[in-house]
Short mmCIF file of C-alpha atoms in Angstrom, two decimals:
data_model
loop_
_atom_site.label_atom_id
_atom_site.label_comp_id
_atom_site.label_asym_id
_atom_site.label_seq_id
_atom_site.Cartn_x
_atom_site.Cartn_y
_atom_site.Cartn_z
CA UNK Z 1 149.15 186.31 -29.96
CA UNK Z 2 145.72 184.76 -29.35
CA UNK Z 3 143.79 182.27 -31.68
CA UNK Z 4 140.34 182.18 -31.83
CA UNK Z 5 138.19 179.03 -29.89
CA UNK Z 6 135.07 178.08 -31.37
CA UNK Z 7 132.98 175.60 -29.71
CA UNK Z 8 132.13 172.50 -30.29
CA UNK Z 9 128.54 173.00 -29.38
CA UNK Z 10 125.89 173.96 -31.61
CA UNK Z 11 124.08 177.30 -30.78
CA UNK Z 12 120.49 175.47 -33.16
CA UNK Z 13 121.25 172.46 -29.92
CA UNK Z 14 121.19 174.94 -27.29
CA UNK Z 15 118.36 176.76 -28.55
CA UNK Z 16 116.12 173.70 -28.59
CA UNK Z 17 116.65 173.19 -24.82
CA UNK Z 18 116.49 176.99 -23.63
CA UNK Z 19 112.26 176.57 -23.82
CA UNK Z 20 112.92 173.91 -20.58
CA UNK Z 21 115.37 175.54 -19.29
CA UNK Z 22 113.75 178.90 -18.23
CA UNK Z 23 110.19 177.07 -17.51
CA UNK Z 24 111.78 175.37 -14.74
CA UNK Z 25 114.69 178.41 -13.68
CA UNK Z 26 111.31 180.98 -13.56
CA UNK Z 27 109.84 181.95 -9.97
CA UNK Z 28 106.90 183.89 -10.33
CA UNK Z 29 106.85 187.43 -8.83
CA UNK Z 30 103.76 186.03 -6.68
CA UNK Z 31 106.43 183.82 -4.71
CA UNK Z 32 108.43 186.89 -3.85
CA UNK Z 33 105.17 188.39 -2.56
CA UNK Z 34 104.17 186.06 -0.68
CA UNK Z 35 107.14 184.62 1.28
CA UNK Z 36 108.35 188.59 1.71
CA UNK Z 37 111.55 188.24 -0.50
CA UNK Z 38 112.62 191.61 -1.31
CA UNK Z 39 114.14 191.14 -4.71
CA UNK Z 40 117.60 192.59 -4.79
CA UNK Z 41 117.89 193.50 -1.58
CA UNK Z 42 115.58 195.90 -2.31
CA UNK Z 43 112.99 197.11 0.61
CA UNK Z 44 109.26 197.92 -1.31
CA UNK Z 45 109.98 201.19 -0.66
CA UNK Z 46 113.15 201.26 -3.00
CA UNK Z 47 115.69 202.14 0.41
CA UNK Z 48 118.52 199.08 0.68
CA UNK Z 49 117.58 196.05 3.10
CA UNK Z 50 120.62 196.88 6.02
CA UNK Z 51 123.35 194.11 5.38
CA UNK Z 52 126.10 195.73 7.23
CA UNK Z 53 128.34 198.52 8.81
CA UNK Z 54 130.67 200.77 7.55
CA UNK Z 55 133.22 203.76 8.30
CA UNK Z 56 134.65 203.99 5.19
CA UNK Z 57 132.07 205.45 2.49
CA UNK Z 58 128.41 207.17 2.97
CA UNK Z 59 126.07 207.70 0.39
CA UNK Z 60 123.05 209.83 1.06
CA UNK Z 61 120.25 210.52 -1.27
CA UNK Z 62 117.14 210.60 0.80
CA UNK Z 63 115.83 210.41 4.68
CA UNK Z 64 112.84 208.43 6.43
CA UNK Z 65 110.33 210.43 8.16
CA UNK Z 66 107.37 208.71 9.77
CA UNK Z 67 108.27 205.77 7.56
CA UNK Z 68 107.83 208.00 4.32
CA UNK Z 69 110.90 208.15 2.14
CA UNK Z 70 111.63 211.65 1.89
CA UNK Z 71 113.85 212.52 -1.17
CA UNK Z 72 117.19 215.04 -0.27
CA UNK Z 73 120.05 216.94 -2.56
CA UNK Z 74 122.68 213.92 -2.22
CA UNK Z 75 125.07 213.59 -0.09
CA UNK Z 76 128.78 211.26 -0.60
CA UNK Z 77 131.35 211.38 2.41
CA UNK Z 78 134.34 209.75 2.05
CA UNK Z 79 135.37 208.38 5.61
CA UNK Z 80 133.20 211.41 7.07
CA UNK Z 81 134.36 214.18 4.71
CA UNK Z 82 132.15 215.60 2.21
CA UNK Z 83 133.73 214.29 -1.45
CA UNK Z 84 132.48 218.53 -2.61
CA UNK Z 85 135.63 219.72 0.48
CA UNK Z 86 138.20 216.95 -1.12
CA UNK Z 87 137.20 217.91 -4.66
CA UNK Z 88 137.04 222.07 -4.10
CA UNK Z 89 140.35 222.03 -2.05
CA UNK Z 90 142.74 219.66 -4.31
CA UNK Z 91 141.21 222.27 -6.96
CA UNK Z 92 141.90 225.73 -4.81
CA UNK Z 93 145.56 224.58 -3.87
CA UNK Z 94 145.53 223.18 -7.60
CA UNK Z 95 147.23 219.78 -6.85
CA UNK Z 96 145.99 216.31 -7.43
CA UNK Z 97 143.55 214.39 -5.35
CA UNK Z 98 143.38 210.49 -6.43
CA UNK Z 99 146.34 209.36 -4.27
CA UNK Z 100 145.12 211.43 -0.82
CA UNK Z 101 141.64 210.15 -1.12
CA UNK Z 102 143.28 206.51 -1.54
CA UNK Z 103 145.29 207.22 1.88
CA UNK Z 104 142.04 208.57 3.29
CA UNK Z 105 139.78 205.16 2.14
CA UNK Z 106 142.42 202.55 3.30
CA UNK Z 107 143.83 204.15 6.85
CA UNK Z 108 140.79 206.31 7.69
CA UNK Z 109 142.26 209.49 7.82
CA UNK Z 110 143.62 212.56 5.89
CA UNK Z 111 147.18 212.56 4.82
CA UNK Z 112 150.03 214.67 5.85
CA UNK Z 113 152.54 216.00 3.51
CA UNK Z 114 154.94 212.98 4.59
CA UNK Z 115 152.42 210.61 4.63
CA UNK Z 116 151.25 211.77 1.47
CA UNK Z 117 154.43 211.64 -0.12
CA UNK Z 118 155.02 208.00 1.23
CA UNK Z 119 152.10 206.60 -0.56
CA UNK Z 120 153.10 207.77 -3.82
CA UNK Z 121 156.35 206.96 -3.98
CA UNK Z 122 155.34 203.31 -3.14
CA UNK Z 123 153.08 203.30 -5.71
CA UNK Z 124 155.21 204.95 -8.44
CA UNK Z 125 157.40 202.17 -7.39
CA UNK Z 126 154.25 199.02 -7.69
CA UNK Z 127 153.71 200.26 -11.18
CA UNK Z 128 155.87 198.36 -13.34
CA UNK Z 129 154.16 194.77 -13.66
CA UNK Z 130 156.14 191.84 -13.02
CA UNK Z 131 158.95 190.72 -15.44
CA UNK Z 132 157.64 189.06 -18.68
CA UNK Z 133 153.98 189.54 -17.26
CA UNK Z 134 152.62 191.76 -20.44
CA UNK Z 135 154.20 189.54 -23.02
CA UNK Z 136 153.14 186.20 -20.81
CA UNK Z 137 149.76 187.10 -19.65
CA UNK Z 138 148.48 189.75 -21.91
CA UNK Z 139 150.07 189.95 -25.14
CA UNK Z 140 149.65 186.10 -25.21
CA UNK Z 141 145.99 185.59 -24.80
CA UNK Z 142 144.68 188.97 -26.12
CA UNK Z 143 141.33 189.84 -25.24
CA UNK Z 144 138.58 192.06 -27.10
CA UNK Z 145 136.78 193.14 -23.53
CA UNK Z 146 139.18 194.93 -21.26
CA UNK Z 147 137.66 194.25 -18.27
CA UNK Z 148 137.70 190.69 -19.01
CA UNK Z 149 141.47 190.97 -19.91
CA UNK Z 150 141.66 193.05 -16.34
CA UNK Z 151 139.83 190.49 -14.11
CA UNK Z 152 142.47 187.25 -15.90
CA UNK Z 153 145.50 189.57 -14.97
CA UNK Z 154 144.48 189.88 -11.67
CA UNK Z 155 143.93 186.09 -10.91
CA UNK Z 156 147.27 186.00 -12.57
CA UNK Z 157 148.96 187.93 -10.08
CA UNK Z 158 148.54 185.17 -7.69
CA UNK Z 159 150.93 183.43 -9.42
CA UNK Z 160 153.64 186.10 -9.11
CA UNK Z 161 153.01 186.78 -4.79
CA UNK Z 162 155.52 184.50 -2.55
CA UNK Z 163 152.36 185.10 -0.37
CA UNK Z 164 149.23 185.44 -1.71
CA UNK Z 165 146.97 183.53 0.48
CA UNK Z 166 147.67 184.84 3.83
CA UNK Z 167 144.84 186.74 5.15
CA UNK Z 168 146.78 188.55 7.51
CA UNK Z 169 146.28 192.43 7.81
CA UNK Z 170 149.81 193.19 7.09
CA UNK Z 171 149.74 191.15 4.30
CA UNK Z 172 146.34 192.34 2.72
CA UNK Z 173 147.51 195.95 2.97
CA UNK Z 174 150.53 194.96 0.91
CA UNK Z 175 148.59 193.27 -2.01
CA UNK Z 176 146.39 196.04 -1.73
CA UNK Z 177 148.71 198.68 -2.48
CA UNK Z 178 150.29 196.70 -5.05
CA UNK Z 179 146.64 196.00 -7.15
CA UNK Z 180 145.97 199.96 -6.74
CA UNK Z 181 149.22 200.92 -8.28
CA UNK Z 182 149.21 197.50 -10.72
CA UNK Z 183 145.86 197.77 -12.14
CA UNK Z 184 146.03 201.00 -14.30
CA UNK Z 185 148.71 199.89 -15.71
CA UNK Z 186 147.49 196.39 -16.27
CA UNK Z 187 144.71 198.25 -17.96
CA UNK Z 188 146.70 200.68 -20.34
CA UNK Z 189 148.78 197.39 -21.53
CA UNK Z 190 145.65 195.37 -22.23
CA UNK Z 191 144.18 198.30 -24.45
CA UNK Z 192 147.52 198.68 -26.51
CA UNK Z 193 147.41 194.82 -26.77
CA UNK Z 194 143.66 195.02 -27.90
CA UNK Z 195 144.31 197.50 -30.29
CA UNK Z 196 147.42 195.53 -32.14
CA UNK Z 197 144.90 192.39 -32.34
CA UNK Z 198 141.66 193.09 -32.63
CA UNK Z 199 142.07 197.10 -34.17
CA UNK Z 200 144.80 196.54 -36.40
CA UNK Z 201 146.39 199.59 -35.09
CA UNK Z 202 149.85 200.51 -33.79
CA UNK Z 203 150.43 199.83 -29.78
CA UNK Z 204 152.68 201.33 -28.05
CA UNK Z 205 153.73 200.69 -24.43
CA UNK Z 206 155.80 203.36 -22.50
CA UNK Z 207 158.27 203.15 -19.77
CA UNK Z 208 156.70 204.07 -16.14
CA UNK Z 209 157.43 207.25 -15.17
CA UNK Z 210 157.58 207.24 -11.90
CA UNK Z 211 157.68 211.14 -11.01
CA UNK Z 212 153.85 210.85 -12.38
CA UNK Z 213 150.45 210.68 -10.39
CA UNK Z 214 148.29 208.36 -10.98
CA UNK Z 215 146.26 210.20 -13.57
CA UNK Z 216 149.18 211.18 -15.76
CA UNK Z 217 150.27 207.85 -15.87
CA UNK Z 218 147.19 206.52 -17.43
CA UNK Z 219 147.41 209.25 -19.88
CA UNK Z 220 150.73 208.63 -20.78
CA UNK Z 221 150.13 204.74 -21.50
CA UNK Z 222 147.28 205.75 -23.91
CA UNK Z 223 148.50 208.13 -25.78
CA UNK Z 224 151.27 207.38 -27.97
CA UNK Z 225 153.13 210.55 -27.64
CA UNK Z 226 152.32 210.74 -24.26
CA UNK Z 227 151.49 214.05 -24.32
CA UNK Z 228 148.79 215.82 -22.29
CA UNK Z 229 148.28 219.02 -20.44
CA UNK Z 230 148.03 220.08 -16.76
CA UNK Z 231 144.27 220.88 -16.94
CA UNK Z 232 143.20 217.37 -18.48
CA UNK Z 233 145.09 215.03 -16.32
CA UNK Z 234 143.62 217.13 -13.10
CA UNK Z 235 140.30 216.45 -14.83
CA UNK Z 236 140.82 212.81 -15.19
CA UNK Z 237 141.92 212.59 -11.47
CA UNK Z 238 138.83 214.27 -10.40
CA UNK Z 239 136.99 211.21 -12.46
CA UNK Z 240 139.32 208.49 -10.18
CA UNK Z 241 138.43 210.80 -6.76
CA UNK Z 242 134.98 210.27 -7.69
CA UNK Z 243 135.28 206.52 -8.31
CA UNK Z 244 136.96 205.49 -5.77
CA UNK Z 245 134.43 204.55 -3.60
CA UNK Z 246 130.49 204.30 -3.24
CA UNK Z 247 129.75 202.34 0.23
CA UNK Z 248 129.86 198.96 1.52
CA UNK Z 249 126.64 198.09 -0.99
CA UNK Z 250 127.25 198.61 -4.16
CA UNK Z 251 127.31 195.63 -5.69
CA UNK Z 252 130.83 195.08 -6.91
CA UNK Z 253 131.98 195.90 -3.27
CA UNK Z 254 129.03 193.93 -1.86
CA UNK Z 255 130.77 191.16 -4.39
CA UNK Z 256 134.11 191.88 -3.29
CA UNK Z 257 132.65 191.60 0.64
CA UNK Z 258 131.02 188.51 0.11
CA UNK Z 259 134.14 187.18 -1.43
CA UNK Z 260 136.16 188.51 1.57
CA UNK Z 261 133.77 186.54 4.05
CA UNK Z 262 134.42 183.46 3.04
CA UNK Z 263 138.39 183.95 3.80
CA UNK Z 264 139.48 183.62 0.25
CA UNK Z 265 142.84 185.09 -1.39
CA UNK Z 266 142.98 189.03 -1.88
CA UNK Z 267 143.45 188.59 -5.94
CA UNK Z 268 139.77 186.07 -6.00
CA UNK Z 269 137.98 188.84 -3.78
CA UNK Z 270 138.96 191.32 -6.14
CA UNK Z 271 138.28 189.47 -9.32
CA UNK Z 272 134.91 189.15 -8.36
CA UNK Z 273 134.83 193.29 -8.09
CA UNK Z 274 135.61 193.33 -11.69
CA UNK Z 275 133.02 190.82 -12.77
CA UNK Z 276 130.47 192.82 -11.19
CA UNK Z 277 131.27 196.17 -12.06
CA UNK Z 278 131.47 195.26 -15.93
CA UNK Z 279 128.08 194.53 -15.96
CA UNK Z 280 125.48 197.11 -17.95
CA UNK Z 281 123.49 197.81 -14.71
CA UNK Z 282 126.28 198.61 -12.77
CA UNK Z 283 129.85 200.09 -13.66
CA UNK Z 284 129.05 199.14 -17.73
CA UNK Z 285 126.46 201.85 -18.04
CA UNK Z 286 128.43 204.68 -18.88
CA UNK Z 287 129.44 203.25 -22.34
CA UNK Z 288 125.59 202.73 -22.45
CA UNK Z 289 124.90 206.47 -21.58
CA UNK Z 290 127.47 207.94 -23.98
CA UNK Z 291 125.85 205.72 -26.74
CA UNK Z 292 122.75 206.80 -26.29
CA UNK Z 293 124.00 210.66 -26.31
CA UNK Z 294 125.49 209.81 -29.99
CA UNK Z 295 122.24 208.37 -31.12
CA UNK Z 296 120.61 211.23 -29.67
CA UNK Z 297 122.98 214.07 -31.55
CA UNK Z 298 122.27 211.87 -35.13
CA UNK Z 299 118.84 211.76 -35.17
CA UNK Z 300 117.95 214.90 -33.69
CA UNK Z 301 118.15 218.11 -35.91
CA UNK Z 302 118.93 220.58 -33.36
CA UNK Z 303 119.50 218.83 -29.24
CA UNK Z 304 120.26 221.80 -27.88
CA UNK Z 305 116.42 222.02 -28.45
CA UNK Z 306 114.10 220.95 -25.36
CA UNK Z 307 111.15 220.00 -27.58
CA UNK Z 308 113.30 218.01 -29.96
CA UNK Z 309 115.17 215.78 -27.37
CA UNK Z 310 111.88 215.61 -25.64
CA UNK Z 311 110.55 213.83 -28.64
CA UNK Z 312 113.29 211.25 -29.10
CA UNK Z 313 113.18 210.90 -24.94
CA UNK Z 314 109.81 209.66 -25.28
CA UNK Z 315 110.34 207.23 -28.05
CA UNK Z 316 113.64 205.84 -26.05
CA UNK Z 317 110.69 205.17 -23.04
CA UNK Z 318 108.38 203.78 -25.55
CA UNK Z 319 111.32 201.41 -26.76
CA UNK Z 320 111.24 202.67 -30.23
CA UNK Z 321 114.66 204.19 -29.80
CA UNK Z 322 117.58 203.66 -27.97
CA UNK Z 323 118.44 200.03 -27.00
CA UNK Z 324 114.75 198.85 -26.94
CA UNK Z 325 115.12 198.47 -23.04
CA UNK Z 326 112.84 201.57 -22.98
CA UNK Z 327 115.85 202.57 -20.34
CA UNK Z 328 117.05 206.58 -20.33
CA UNK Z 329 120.78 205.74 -19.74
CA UNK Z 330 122.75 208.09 -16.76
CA UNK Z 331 119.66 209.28 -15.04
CA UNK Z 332 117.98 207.69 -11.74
CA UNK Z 333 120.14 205.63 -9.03
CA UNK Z 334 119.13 203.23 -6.45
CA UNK Z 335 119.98 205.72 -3.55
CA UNK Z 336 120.27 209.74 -4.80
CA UNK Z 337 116.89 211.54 -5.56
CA UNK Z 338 117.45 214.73 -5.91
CA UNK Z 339 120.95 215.02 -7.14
CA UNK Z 340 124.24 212.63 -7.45
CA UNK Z 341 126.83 214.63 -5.79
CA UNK Z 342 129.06 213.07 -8.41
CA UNK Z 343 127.20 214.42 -11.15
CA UNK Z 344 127.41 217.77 -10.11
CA UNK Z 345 130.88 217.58 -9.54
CA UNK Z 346 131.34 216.29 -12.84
CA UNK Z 347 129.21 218.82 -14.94
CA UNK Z 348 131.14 221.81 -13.19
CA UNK Z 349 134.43 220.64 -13.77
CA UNK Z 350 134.03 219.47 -17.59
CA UNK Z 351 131.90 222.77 -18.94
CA UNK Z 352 134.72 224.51 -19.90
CA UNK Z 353 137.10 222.11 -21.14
CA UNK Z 354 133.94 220.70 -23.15
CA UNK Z 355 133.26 224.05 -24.63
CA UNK Z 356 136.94 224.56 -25.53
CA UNK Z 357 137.78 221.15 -26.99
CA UNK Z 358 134.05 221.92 -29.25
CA UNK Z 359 131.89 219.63 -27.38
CA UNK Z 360 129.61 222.17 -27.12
CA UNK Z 361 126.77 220.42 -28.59
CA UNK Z 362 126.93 217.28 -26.82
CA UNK Z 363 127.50 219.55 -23.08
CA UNK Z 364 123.82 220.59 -24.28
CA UNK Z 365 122.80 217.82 -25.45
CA UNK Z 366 123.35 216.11 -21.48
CA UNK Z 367 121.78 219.59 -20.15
CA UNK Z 368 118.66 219.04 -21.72
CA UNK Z 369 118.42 215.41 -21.00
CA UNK Z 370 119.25 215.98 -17.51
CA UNK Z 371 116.24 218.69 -17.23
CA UNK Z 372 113.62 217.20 -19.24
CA UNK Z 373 113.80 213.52 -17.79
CA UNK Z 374 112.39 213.53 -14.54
CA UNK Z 375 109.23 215.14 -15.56
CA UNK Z 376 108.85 213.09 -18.54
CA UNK Z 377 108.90 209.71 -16.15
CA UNK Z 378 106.75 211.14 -14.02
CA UNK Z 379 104.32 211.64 -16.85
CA UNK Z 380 104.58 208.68 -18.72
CA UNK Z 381 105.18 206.40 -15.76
CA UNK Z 382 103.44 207.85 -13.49
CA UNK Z 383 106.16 207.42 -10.55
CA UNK Z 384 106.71 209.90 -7.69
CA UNK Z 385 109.83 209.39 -6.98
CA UNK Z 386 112.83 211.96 -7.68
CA UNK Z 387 114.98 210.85 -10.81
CA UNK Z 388 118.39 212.54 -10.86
CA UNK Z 389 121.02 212.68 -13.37
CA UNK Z 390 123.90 210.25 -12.23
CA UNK Z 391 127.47 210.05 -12.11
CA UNK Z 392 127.33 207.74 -15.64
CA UNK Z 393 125.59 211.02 -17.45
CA UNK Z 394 128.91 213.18 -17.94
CA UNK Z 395 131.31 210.74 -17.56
CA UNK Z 396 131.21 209.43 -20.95
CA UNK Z 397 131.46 213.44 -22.33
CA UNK Z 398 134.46 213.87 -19.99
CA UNK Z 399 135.77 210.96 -21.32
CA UNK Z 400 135.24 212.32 -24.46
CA UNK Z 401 136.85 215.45 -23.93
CA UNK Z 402 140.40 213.72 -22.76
CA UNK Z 403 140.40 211.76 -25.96
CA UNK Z 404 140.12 208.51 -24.13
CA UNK Z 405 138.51 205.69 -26.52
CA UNK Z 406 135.22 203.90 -25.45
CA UNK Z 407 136.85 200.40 -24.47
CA UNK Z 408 138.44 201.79 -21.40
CA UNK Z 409 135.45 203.88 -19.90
CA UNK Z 410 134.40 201.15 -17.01
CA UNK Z 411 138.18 200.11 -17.02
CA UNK Z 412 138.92 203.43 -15.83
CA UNK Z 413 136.43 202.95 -13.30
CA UNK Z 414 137.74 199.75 -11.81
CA UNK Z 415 140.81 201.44 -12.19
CA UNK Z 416 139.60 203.85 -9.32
CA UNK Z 417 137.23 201.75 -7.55
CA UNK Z 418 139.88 199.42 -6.83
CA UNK Z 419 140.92 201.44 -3.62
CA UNK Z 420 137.38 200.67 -2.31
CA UNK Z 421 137.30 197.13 -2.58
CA UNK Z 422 140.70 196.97 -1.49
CA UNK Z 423 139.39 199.20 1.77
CA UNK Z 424 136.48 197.16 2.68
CA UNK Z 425 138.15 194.00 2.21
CA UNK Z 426 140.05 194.95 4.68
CA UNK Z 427 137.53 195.91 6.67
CA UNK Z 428 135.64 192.85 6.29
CA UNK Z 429 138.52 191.16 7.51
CA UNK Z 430 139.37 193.07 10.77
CA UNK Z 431 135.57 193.29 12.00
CA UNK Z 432 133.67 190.53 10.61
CA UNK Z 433 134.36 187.21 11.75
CA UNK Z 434 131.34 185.49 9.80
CA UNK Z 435 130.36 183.95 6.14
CA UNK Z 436 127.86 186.37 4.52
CA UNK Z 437 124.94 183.64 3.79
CA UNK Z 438 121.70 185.38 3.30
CA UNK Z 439 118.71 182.77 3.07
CA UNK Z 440 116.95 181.33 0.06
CA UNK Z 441 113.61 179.39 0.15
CA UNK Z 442 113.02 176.55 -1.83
CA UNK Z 443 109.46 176.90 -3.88
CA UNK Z 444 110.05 173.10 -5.69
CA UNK Z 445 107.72 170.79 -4.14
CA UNK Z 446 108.50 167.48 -2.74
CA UNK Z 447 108.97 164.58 -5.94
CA UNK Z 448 109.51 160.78 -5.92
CA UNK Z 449 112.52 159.77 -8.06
CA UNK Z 450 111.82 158.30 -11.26
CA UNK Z 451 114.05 155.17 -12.91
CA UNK Z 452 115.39 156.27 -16.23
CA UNK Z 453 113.57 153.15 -18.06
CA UNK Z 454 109.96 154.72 -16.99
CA UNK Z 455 111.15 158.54 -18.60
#
């Protein structure tokens, strides 16, 4: 399957150069101050420099009042409507929700029954992968990152479209709802690959079902008796409703925007979602939050007990613990204060499964952490803002609970968020007519060339 590259440069050779290399890559933070450069698009305030418009996504977390940043219980509308109405009424009726919110992000409105229908049978019938594409692309270069593995299949895919560089709306919209129906299963082949490799275990990939949802498809793929009950696979779609889509910028849609701008293919825009959203300060930190929970739950005699996780809190801030980024993993967020809607969601619907699959300790163990961090910051730190638990928190426990193994928990995420890029690409397409090019300003100084004989 795949053979291991090793490079041909020395790592000691590197190393000897890396001293130069960041003296003259470093800006100092006095720059930034001085020429008003808000560092990540970041106002001083913490609230998002504006970089665009949207109708597809709103995420609310706080309000400005006399220029103060007021902190608010947080707010996430999917194309207007409250995600709490989409979430509480696919649960009253008891039906699934991932494939109506997907309708709702691309064409901008709710779904009717034929509608509904419409959209998944087209993507029942997208799911199979092309012929020869999981023995040719994936079983052939096997990857240890699934993500990675994910991003090189899409690329790939380019490869297999008669079309794939026209921009056209039509056309966008079909490669769209090919990548939303493709991708999970590019990702459940890429894990059973990884497995056989790198694992050493059995893989095992299953025929598409196509009378399946979205969620029970990705359970089925993973599991090799593809077995799974009503309650879990309506859990996991909950997880891909909540995914699906968190406003123009986020930065793996800002990616996928900038991408867009510059009128490039619909498989290169969406790689770049990928790249972003695997990093550890984005979509990658819910494997970091579920880590630290297991850490936690060793070391601790009893984390159901405040005082106890309080303890080990503190020595996670003082980097003695944890990762030694001194970083409590699934609480704060660059835009909710006082609560991430997606949170909440999230802790409601995965008590009671997590009490009856004997998770029962860890539920607790994300309870306390939840409670006892924002005080704790604000009195070791010192800062007045709100810190709320986020959507990474549970996520990793609900994982958890469905049985679903580590490697695929920001996987699964891509494997929602894909509808979003694939909205506001299209979006970006039918409004904007412009290259996204912020500015940067130069801080070398001016230098007369030098021959090499006088170096």
């Amino acid at each position: 399957m795949s053979a291991n590259y090793i490079s041909p440069i020395s790592m000691d050779a590197i190393s000897s150069l890396c001293t130069e290399l960041v003296k003259n890559n470093s800006i100092s933070k006095d720059d930034f101050s001085r020429y008003h450069v808000k560092r990540g698009l970041r106002n001083e305030d913490g609230t998002g420099v504006m970089a665009g418009l949207t109708r597809i996504c709103s995420v609310e977390g706080y309000y400005i009042l006399d220029g103060e940043l007021v902190p608010k219980e947080g707010k996430l509308s999917y194309r207007g409507y409250d995600i709490n109405q989409i979430v509480e009424n696919c649960q009253k009726e008891n039906r699934f929700g991932f494939e109506e919110v997907s309708w709702l992000l691309l064409f901008g409105e709710l779904p009717n029954e034929n509608q509904l229908a419409s959209l998944q049978e087209v993507l029942t019938a997208c799911r199979e992968l092309p012929d020869d594409f999981i023995e040719d692309i994936i079983m052939k270069h096997a990857s240890k990152d699934i993500m990675n593995k994910m991003a090189r299949c899409i690329m790939s895919l380019y490869s297999y479209d008669e079309n794939p560089d026209d921009i056209s709306i039509a056309n966008v919209l079909r490669q769209s709802l090919q990548l939303i129906a493709q991708v999970p299963s590019i990702m459940t082949a890429a894990y059973q690959v990884k497995r056989r490799v790198f694992d050493g275990k059995s893989m095992y990939l299953h025929p598409v079902n196509k009378d399946q949802t979205t969620a029970e498809h990705i359970l089925t793929q993973i599991r090799s008796n593809k077995k799974f009950t009503d309650e879990e696979a309506k859990l996991l779609d909950i997880m891909l409703m909540l995914h699906a889509d968190h406003g123009g910028g986020n930065n793996s849609t800002f990616s996928t925007r900038v991408l867009t701008s510059s009128g490039t293919d619909t498989y290169s825009a969406i790689t770049a979602g990928f790249g972003s959203l695997k990093g550890p300060r984005h979509g990658g930190a819910n494997i970091s939050a579920a880590r630290m929970m297991n850490e936690i739950i060793e070391n601790v005699a009893d984390p159901t007990d405040e005082g106890q996780i309080k303890d080990y809190l503190v020595k996670i801030l003082n980097k003695e613990a944890g990762d030694g980024l001194g970083l409590i993993y699934g609480m704060g967020h660059a835009v909710y204060t006082v609560s991430d809607p997606r949170a909440v969601i999230l802790k409601r619907s995965a008590r009671e499964l997590a009490y009856k699959a004997g998770y029962e300790k860890e539920f607790l163990t994300l309870e306390n952490i939840e409670k006892i961090t924002p005080g704790l910051i604000k009195e070791m730190k010192g800062e007045g803002n709100d810190v709320c638990a986020n959507v990474d928190l549970y996520s990793g426990l609900v994982y958890k609970v469905l049985g679903i193994p580590e490697d695929l928990y920001t996987p699964l995420f891509a494997s929602a968020r894909i509808v979003g890029w694939c909205a506001h690409r299209i979006e970006e397409l039918s409004t904007s007519k412009k290259i996204i090019r912020p500015a940067y300003k130069s801080v070398s100084g001016s230098r007369e060339y030098i021959s090499l004989d006088r170096r």
